[in-house]
Coordinates of C-alpha atoms and ligand atoms in Angstrom, one line a residue:
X1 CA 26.3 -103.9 46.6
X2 CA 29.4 -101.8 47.1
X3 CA 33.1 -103.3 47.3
X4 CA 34.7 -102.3 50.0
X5 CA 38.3 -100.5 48.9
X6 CA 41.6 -100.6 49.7
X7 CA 43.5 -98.0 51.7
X8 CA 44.8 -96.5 48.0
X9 CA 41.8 -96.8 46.8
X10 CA 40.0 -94.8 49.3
X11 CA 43.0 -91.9 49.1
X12 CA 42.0 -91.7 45.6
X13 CA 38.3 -91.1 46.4
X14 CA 38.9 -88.6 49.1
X15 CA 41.0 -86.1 46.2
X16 CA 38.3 -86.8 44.3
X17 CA 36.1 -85.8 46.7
X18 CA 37.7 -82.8 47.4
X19 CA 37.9 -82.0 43.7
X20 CA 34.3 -81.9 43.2
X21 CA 33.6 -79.8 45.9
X22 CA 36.1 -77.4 45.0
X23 CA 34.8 -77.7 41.3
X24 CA 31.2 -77.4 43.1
X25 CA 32.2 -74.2 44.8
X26 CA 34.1 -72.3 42.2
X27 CA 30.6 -73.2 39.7
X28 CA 28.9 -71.1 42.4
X29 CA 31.0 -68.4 42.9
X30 CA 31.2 -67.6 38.8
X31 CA 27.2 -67.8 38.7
X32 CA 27.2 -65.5 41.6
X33 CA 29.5 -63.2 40.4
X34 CA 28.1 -62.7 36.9
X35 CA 24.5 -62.9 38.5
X36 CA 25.5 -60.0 40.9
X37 CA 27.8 -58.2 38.2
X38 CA 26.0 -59.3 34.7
X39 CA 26.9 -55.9 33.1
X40 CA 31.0 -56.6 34.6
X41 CA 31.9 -58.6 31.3
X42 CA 30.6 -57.2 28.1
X43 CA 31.9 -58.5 25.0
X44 CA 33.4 -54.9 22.6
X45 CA 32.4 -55.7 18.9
X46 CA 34.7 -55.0 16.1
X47 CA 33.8 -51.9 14.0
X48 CA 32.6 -52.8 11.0
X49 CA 33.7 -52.7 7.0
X50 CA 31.7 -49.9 6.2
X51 CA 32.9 -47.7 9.1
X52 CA 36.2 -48.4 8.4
X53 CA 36.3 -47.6 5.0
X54 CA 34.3 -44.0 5.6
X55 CA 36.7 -43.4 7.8
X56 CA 39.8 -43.6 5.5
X57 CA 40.8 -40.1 5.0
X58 CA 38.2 -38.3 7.8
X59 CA 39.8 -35.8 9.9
X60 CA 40.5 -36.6 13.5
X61 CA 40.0 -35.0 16.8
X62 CA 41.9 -36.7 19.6
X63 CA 41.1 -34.9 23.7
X64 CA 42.8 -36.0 26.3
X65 CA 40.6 -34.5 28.9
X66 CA 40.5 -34.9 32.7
X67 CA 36.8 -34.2 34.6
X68 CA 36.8 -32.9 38.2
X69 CA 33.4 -32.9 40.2
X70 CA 34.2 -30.6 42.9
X71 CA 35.0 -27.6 40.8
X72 CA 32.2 -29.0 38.1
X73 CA 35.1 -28.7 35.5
X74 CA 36.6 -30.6 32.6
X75 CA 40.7 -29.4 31.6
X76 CA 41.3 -30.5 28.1
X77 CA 44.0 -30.6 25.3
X78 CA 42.2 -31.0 22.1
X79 CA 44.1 -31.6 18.4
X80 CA 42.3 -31.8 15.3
X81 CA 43.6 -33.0 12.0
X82 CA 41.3 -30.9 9.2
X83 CA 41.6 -31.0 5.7
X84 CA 40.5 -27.6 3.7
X85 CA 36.4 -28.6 3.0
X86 CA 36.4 -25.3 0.8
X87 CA 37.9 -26.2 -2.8
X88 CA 39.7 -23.0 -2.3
X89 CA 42.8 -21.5 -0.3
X90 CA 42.0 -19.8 2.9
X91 CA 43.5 -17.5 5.5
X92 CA 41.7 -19.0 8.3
X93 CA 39.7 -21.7 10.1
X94 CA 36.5 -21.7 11.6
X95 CA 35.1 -23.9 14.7
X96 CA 31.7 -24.2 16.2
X97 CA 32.0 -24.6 20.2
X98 CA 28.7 -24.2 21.2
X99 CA 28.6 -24.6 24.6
X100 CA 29.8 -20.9 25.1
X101 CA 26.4 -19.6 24.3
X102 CA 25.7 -20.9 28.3
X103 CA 28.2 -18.4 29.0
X104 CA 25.8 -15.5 30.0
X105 CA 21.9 -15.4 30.1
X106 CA 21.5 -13.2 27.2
X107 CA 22.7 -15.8 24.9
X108 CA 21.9 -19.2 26.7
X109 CA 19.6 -21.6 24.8
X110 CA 17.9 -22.6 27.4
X111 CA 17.7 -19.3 29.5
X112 CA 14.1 -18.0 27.8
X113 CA 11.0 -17.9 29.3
X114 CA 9.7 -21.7 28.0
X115 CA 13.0 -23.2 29.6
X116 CA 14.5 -21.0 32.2
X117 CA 12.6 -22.9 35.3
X118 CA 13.0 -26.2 34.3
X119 CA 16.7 -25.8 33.3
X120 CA 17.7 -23.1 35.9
X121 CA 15.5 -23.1 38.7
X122 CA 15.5 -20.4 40.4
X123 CA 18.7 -18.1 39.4
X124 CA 21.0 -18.7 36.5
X125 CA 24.4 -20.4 36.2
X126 CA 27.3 -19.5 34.5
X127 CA 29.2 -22.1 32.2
X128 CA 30.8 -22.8 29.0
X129 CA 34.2 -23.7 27.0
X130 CA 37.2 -21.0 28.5
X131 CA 39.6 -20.8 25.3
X132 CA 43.5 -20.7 27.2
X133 CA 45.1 -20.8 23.9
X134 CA 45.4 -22.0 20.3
X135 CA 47.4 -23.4 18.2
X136 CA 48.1 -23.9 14.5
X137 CA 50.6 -26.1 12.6
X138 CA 52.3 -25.9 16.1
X139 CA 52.4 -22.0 16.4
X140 CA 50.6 -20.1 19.0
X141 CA 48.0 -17.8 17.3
X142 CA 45.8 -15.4 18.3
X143 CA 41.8 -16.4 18.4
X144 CA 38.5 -14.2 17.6
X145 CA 35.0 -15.3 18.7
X146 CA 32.7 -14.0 16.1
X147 CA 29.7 -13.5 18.0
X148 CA 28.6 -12.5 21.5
X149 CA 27.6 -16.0 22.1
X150 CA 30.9 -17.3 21.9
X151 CA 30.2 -20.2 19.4
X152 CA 31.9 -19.2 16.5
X153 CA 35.9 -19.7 16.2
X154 CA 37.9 -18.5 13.8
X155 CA 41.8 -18.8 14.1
X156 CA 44.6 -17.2 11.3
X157 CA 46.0 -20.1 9.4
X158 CA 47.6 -20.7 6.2
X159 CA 45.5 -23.2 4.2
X160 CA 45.9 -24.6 0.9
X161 CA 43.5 -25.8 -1.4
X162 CA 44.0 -29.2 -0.7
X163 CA 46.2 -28.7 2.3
X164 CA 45.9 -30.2 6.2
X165 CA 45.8 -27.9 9.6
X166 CA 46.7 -29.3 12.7
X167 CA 44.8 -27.2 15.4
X168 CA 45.4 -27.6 18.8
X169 CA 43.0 -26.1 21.3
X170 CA 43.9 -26.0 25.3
X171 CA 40.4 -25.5 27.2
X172 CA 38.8 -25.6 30.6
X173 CA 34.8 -26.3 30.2
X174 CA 32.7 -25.3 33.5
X175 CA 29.9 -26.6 33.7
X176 CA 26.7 -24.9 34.7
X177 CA 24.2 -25.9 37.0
X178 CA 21.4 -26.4 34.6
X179 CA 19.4 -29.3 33.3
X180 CA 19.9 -29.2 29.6
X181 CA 22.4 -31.0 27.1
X182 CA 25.1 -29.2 28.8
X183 CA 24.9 -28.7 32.5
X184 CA 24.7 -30.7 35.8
X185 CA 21.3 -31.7 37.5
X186 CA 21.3 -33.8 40.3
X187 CA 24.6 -35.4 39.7
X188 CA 24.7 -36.4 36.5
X189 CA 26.9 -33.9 34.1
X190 CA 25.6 -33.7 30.5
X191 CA 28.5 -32.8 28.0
X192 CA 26.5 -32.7 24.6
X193 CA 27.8 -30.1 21.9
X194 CA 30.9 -29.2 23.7
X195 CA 34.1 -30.3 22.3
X196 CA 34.8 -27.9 19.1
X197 CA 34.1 -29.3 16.0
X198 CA 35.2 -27.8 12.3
X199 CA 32.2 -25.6 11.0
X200 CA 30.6 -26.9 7.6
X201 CA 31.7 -25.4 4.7
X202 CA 28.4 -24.7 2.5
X203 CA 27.9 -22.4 -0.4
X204 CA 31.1 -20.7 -0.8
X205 CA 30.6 -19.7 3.4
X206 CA 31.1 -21.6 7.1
X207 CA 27.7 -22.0 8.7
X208 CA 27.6 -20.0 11.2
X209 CA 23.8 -19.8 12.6
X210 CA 23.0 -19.3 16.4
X211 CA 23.0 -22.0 19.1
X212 CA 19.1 -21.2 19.6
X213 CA 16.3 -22.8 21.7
X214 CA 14.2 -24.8 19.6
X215 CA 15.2 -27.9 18.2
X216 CA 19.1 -29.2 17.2
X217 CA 20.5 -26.1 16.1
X218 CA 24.1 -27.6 15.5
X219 CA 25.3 -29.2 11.9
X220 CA 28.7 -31.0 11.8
X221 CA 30.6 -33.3 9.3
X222 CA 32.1 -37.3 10.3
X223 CA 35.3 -37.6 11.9
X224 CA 37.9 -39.7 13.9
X225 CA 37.3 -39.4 17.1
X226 CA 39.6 -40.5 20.3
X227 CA 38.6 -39.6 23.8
X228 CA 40.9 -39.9 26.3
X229 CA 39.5 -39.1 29.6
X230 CA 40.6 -39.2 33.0
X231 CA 37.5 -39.5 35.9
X232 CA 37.6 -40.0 39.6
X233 CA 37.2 -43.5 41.5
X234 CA 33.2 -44.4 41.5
X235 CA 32.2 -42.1 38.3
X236 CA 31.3 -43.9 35.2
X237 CA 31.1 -41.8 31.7
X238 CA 28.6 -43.1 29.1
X239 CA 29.4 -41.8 25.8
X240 CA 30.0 -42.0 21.7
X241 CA 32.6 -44.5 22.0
X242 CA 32.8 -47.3 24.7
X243 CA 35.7 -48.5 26.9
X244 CA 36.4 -50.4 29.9
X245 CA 38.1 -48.0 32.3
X246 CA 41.7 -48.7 33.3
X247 CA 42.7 -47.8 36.8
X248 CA 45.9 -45.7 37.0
X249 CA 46.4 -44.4 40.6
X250 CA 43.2 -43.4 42.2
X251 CA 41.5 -42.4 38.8
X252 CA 39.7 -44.1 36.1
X253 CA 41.2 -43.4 32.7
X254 CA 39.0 -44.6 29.7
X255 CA 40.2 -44.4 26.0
X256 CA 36.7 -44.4 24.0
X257 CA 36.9 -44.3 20.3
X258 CA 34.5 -43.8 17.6
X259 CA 35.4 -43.9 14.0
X260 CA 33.1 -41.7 11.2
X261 CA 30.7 -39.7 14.0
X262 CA 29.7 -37.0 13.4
X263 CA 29.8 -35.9 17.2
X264 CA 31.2 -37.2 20.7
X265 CA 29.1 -36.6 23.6
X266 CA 29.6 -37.7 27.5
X267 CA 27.8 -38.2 30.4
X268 CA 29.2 -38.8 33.5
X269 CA 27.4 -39.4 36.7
X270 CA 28.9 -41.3 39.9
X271 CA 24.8 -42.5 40.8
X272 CA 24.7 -44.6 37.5
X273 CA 23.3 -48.0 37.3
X274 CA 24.6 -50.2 34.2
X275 CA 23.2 -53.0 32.4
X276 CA 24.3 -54.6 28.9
X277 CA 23.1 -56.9 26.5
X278 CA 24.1 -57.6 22.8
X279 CA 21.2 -56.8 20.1
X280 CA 22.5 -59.2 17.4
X281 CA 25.9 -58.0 16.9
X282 CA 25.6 -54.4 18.4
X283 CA 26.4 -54.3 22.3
X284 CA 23.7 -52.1 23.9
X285 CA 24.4 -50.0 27.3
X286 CA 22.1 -48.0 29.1
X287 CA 23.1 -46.1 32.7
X288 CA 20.5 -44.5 35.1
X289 CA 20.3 -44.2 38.7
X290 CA 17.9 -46.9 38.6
X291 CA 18.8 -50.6 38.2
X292 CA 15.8 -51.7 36.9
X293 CA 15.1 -48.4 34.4
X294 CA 18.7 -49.1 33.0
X295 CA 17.4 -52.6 32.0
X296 CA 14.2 -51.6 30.5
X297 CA 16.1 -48.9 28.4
X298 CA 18.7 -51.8 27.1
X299 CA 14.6 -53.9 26.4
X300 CA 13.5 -51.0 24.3
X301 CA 16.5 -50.0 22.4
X302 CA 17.4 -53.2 21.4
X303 CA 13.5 -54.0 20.3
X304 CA 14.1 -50.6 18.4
X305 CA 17.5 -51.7 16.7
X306 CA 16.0 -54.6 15.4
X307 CA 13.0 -53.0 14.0
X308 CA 14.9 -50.6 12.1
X309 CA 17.2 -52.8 10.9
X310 CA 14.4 -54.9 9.7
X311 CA 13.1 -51.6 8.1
X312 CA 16.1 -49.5 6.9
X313 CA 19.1 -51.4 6.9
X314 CA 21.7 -52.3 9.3
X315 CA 23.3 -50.2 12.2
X316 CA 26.7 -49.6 11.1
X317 CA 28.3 -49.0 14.6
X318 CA 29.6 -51.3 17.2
X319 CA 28.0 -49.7 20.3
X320 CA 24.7 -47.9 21.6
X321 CA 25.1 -45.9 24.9
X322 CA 22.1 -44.5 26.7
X323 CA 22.2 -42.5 29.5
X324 CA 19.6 -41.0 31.6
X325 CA 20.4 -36.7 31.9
X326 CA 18.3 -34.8 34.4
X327 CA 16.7 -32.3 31.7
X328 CA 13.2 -31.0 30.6
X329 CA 13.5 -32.8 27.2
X330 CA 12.3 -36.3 26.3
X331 CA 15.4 -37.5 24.7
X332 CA 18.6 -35.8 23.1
X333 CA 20.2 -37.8 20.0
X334 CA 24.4 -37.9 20.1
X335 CA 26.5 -40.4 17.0
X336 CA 25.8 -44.0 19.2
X337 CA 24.4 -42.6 22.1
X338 CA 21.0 -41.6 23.5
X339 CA 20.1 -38.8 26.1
X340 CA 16.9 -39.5 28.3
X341 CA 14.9 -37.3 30.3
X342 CA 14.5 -38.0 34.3
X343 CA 11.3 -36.4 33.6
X344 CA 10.0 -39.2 30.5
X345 CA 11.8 -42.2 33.0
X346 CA 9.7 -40.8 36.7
X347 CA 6.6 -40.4 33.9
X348 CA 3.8 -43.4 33.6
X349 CA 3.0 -45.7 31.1
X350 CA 4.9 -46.0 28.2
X351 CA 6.4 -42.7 27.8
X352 CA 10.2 -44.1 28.4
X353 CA 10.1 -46.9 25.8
X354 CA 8.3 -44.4 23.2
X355 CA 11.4 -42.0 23.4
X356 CA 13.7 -44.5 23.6
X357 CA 12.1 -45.9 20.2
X358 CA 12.3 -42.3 18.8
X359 CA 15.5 -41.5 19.8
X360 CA 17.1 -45.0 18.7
X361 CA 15.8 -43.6 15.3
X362 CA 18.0 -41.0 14.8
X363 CA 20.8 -43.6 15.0
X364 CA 19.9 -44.0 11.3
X365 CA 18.2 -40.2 10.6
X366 CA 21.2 -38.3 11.9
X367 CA 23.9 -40.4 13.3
X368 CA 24.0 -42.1 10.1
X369 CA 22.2 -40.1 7.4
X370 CA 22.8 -36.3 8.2
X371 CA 20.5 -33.7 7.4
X372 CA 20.4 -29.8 7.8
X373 CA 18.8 -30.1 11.3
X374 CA 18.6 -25.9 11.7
X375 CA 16.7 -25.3 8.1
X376 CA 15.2 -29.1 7.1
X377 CA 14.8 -30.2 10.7
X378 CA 11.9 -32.0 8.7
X379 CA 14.3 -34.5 7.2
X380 CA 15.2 -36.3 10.3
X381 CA 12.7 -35.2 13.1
X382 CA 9.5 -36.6 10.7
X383 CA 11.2 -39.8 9.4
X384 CA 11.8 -40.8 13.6
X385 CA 8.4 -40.4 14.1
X386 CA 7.6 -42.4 11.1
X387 CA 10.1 -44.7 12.6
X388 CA 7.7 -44.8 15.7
X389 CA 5.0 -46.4 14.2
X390 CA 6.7 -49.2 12.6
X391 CA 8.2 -49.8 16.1
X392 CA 4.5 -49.4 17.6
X393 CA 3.6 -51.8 14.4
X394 CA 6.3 -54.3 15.3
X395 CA 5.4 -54.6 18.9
X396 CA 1.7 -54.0 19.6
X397 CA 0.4 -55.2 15.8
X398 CA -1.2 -53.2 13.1
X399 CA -4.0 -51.7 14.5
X400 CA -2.3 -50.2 17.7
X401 CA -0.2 -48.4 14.9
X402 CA -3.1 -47.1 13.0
X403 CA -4.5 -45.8 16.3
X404 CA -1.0 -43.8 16.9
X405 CA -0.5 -42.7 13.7
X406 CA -4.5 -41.4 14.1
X407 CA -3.4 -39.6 17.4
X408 CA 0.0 -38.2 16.8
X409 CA -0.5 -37.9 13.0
X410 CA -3.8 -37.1 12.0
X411 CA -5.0 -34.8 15.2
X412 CA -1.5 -32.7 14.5
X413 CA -3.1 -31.9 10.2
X414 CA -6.5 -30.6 12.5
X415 CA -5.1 -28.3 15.0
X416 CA -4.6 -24.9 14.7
X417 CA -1.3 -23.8 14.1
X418 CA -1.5 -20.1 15.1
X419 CA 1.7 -18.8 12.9
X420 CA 2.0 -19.7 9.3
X421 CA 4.9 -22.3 10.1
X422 CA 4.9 -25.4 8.1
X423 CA 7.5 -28.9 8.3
X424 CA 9.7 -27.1 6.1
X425 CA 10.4 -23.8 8.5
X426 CA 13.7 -23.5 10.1
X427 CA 13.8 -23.9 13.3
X428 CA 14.3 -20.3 14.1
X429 CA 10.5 -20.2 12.9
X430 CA 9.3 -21.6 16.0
X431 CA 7.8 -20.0 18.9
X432 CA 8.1 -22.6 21.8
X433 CA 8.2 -26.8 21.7
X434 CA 4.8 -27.7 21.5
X435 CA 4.2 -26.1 18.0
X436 CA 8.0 -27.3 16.7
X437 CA 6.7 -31.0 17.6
X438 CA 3.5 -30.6 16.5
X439 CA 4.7 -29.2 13.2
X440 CA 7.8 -30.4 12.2
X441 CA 7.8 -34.1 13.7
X442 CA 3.7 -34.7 13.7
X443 CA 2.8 -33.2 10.3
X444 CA 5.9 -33.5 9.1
X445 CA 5.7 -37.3 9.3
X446 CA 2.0 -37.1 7.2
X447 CA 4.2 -37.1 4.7
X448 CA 5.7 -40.3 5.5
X449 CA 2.2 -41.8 6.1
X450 CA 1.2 -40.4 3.0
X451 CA 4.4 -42.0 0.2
X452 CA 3.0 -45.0 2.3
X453 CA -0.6 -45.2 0.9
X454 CA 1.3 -44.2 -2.7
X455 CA 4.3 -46.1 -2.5
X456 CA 3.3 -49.2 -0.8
X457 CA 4.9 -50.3 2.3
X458 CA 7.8 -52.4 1.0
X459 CA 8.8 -50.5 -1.9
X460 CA 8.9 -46.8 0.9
X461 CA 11.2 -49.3 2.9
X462 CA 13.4 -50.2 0.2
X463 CA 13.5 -46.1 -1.1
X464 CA 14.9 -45.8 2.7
X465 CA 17.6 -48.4 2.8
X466 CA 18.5 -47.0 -0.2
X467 CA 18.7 -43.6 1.3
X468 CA 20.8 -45.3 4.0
X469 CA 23.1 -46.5 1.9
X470 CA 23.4 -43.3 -0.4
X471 CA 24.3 -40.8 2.2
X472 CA 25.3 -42.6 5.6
X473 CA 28.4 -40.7 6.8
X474 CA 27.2 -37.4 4.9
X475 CA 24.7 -34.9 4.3
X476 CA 21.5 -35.2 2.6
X477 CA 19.9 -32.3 0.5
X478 CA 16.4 -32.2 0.5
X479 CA 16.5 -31.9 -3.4
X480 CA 18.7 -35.4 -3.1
X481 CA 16.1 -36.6 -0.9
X482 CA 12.8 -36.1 -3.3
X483 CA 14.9 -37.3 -6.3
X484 CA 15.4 -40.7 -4.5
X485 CA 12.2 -40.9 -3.7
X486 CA 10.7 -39.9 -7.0
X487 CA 13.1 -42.6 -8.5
X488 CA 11.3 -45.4 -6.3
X489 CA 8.0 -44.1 -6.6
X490 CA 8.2 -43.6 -10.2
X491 CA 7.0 -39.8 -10.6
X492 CA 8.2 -36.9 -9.5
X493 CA 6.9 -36.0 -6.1
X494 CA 8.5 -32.1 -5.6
X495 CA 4.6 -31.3 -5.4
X496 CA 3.8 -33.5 -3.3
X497 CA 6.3 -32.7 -0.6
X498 CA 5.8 -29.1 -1.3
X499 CA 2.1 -29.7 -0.1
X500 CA 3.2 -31.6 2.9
X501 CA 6.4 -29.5 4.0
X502 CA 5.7 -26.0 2.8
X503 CA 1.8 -25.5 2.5
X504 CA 0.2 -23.4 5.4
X505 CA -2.7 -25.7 6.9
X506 CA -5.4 -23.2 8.6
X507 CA -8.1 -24.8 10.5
Ligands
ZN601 ZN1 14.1 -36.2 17.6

């Protein structure tokens, strides 16, 4: 039985009426909004102690860099902070920019016969980093490019021992219409390997090697990096760093930072689909045109960052940004970032969440741990295959691996190989990319297989996370390499991995 109320009374229950609903309607306009927009509020984790302290005393590149889609261009203002890497006093630095070997079709990467189609199309396309001047310590100096494919910079400068440079660069970048680590296809513009980067000093010499087709041919040390870049209304960027994009006039400036990379690439594409999820404490966004392929990207690489981790050791950095590029690879590796193929996303079956898992991999044999990808492309290529079946382990149990591991690994040691190239070739060994696969990352990760049976499972894992934790922010040597492993394994294995990496298998 209900009392009937007074006329106070029932004012009362009318506001609180009206309070309800308005509570009501407010509850469903939030669950709306973050059902429509889930990816709108993404939560930026803090960088972590170990990044932090490896990047006390790094040198620091800071761009402030403006992109223009009509005249396929990117303006930029570049400084870099270097520190002499030599031990000794010099008379000049040296830069890799390797995006001027697109410059002409004699010295293009991607311009021979294996590529030229599925990058170019029909006719070629011009592109590449236009120097407009140089600066050092704050005077104008004059610049030489070393080689006719416009990759190697060297500027006069006055450097001590143990002294600092500052080197400002001003630059225009056009971009080619190619489908490739650099170029636009379809609407999406791939900036991988352009912004200049110091040269590594090795051996009393810069490296200097060609910017050729097969493989990674590009080697670079960790710095500071801070992008500032400037996009039109309705393009997104995906990239090293991550950043919300602040609106000032009708453009989209985003600040994206990334502390002890040892690369900053971009992808910027105004047909991107985004979607974002945290994997444990690591925020995880993919972009492609597709909704729904953007989401199954964030599934696999966070099923992948938790397989390594269980594996190898923790990811160090805050963010993982993958991006789909319209090119004829599979997947292109960047410091916190992943380029992958339109070609592996329109393919059936699982050929997106297997590249995805290889390519999430090199977060640790790469991004973290670097290796001489040009002459020991081995060292990383191998171990992300290697990665691939404990991923395939992980998710589809221990006899789907075996049955990978039996048709990547084994059917690579029984086919013939019709050059005497073996894992441990350079890259410049290789005549297209079926036999640099086959080789380098198929045989090459027998090996792997192989301190498996020897090692034992656990104790491989723990020779890894060691490895991790010995070289993450460097360089690893392959003599450094097979000592650490020897240690674990208790005998020395140099034999051993000369059999795997430098013995000639004929079939
Ligand atoms: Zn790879």
């Amino acid at each position: 039985m209900r009392e009937r109320l007074s006329p106070q009374e029932n004012r009362r229950a009318w506001r609180y009426a009206a309070l309800i609903v308005v509570c009501l309607v407010a509850c469903v306009a939030l669950a709306w909004h973050f059902t429509a927009h889930p990816t709108q509020t993404v939560f930026l984790p803090p960088t972590k102690e170990a990044v932090l302290d490896a990047a006390q005393g790094l040198d620091s590149i800071t761009i402030d860099a403006v992109f223009d889609p009509e005249s396929k261009q990117l303006t930029a203002t570049q400084v870099m902070a270097l520190r002499n890497p030599s031990g000794q006093a010099l008379d000049h630095v040296t830069l890799r920019s390797y995006s001027g070997a697109y410059l002409s079709e004699a010295t293009s990467p991607v311009a021979n016969d294996e590529l030229f189609a599925a990058s170019y199309g029909q006719q070629f396309s011009t592109g590449g980093l236009i120097l407009d001047s140089a600066m050092v310590n704050g005077e104008r100096v004059q610049h030489t490019w070393e080689d006719d494919a416009k990759t190697v910079l060297t500027l006069p400068a006055k450097w001590a021992a143990d002294g600092e440079i500052t080197v400002t660069l001003t630059y225009h970048v056009n971009i080619p219409d190619c489908g490739s680590r650099f170029g636009v296809q379809e609407g999406i513009f791939a900036l991988g390997n352009v912004f200049p980067t110091l040269a590594v000093w090795q051996d009393g010499a810069w490296r200097t090697e060609g910017y050729v087709s097969i493989g990674d041919p590009f080697l670079t040390e960790c710095a500071n990096w801070t992008v500032r870049l400037t996009l039109p209304q309705g393009y997104t960027v995906a990239s090293t760093g991550y950043a919300e994009p602040v609106r000032v006039a009708d453009a989209n400036v985003y600040t994206l930072q990334a502390q002890a990379v040892r690369d900053f690439a971009l992808v910027i594409s105004d047909q991107f689909a985004t979607s974002a999820a945290m994997a444990d404490d690591v925020l995880v966004v993919a972009h492609a045109r597709d909704k729904a392929v953007a989401q199954r990207m964030v599934k696999f690489a966070r099923q992948a960052l938790a397989c390594y981790e269980t594996h190898y050791g923790y990811y160090v950095y805050p963010t993982l940004t993958l991006a789909e590029v319209s090119f004829p690879y599979g997947g292109m590796e960047y410091p916190r970032m992943v380029m992958i193929g339109a070609e592996v996303i329109a393919a059936q079956r699982d050929a997106l969440e297997i590249t995805v898992a290889h390519e999430v991999a090199h977060q640790w044999w790469y991004a973290m741990v670097g290796s001489d990808s040009y002459h020991l492309a081995w060292q990383d290529e191998s171990l992300c295959e290697y990665a691939l079946m404990d991923y395939i382990g992980r998710y589809y149990g221990a006899s789907t691996r075996a049955n990978t591991a039996f048709d990547r690994i084994e059917t690579a040691m029984r086919i013939t190989i019709p050059r005497g190239v073996t894992p441990g070739s350079p890259i410049d060994y290789f005549q297209d990319l079926t036999e640099y696969s086959q080789v380098v990352y198929r045989r090459g990760a027998a090996l792997w297989m192989a301190l498996e049976n020897l090692m034992g499972k656990d104790q491989l894992d723990a020779a890894l996370q060691q490895y991790v934790q010995d070289f993450r922010f460097g360089l690893a040597t392959r003599p450094q390499l097979t000592q650490l492993l020897s240690q674990a394994a208790g005998q020395d294995l140099t034999a051993l991995m000369e059999d795997y990496l430098d013995t000639y298998i004929s079939n």
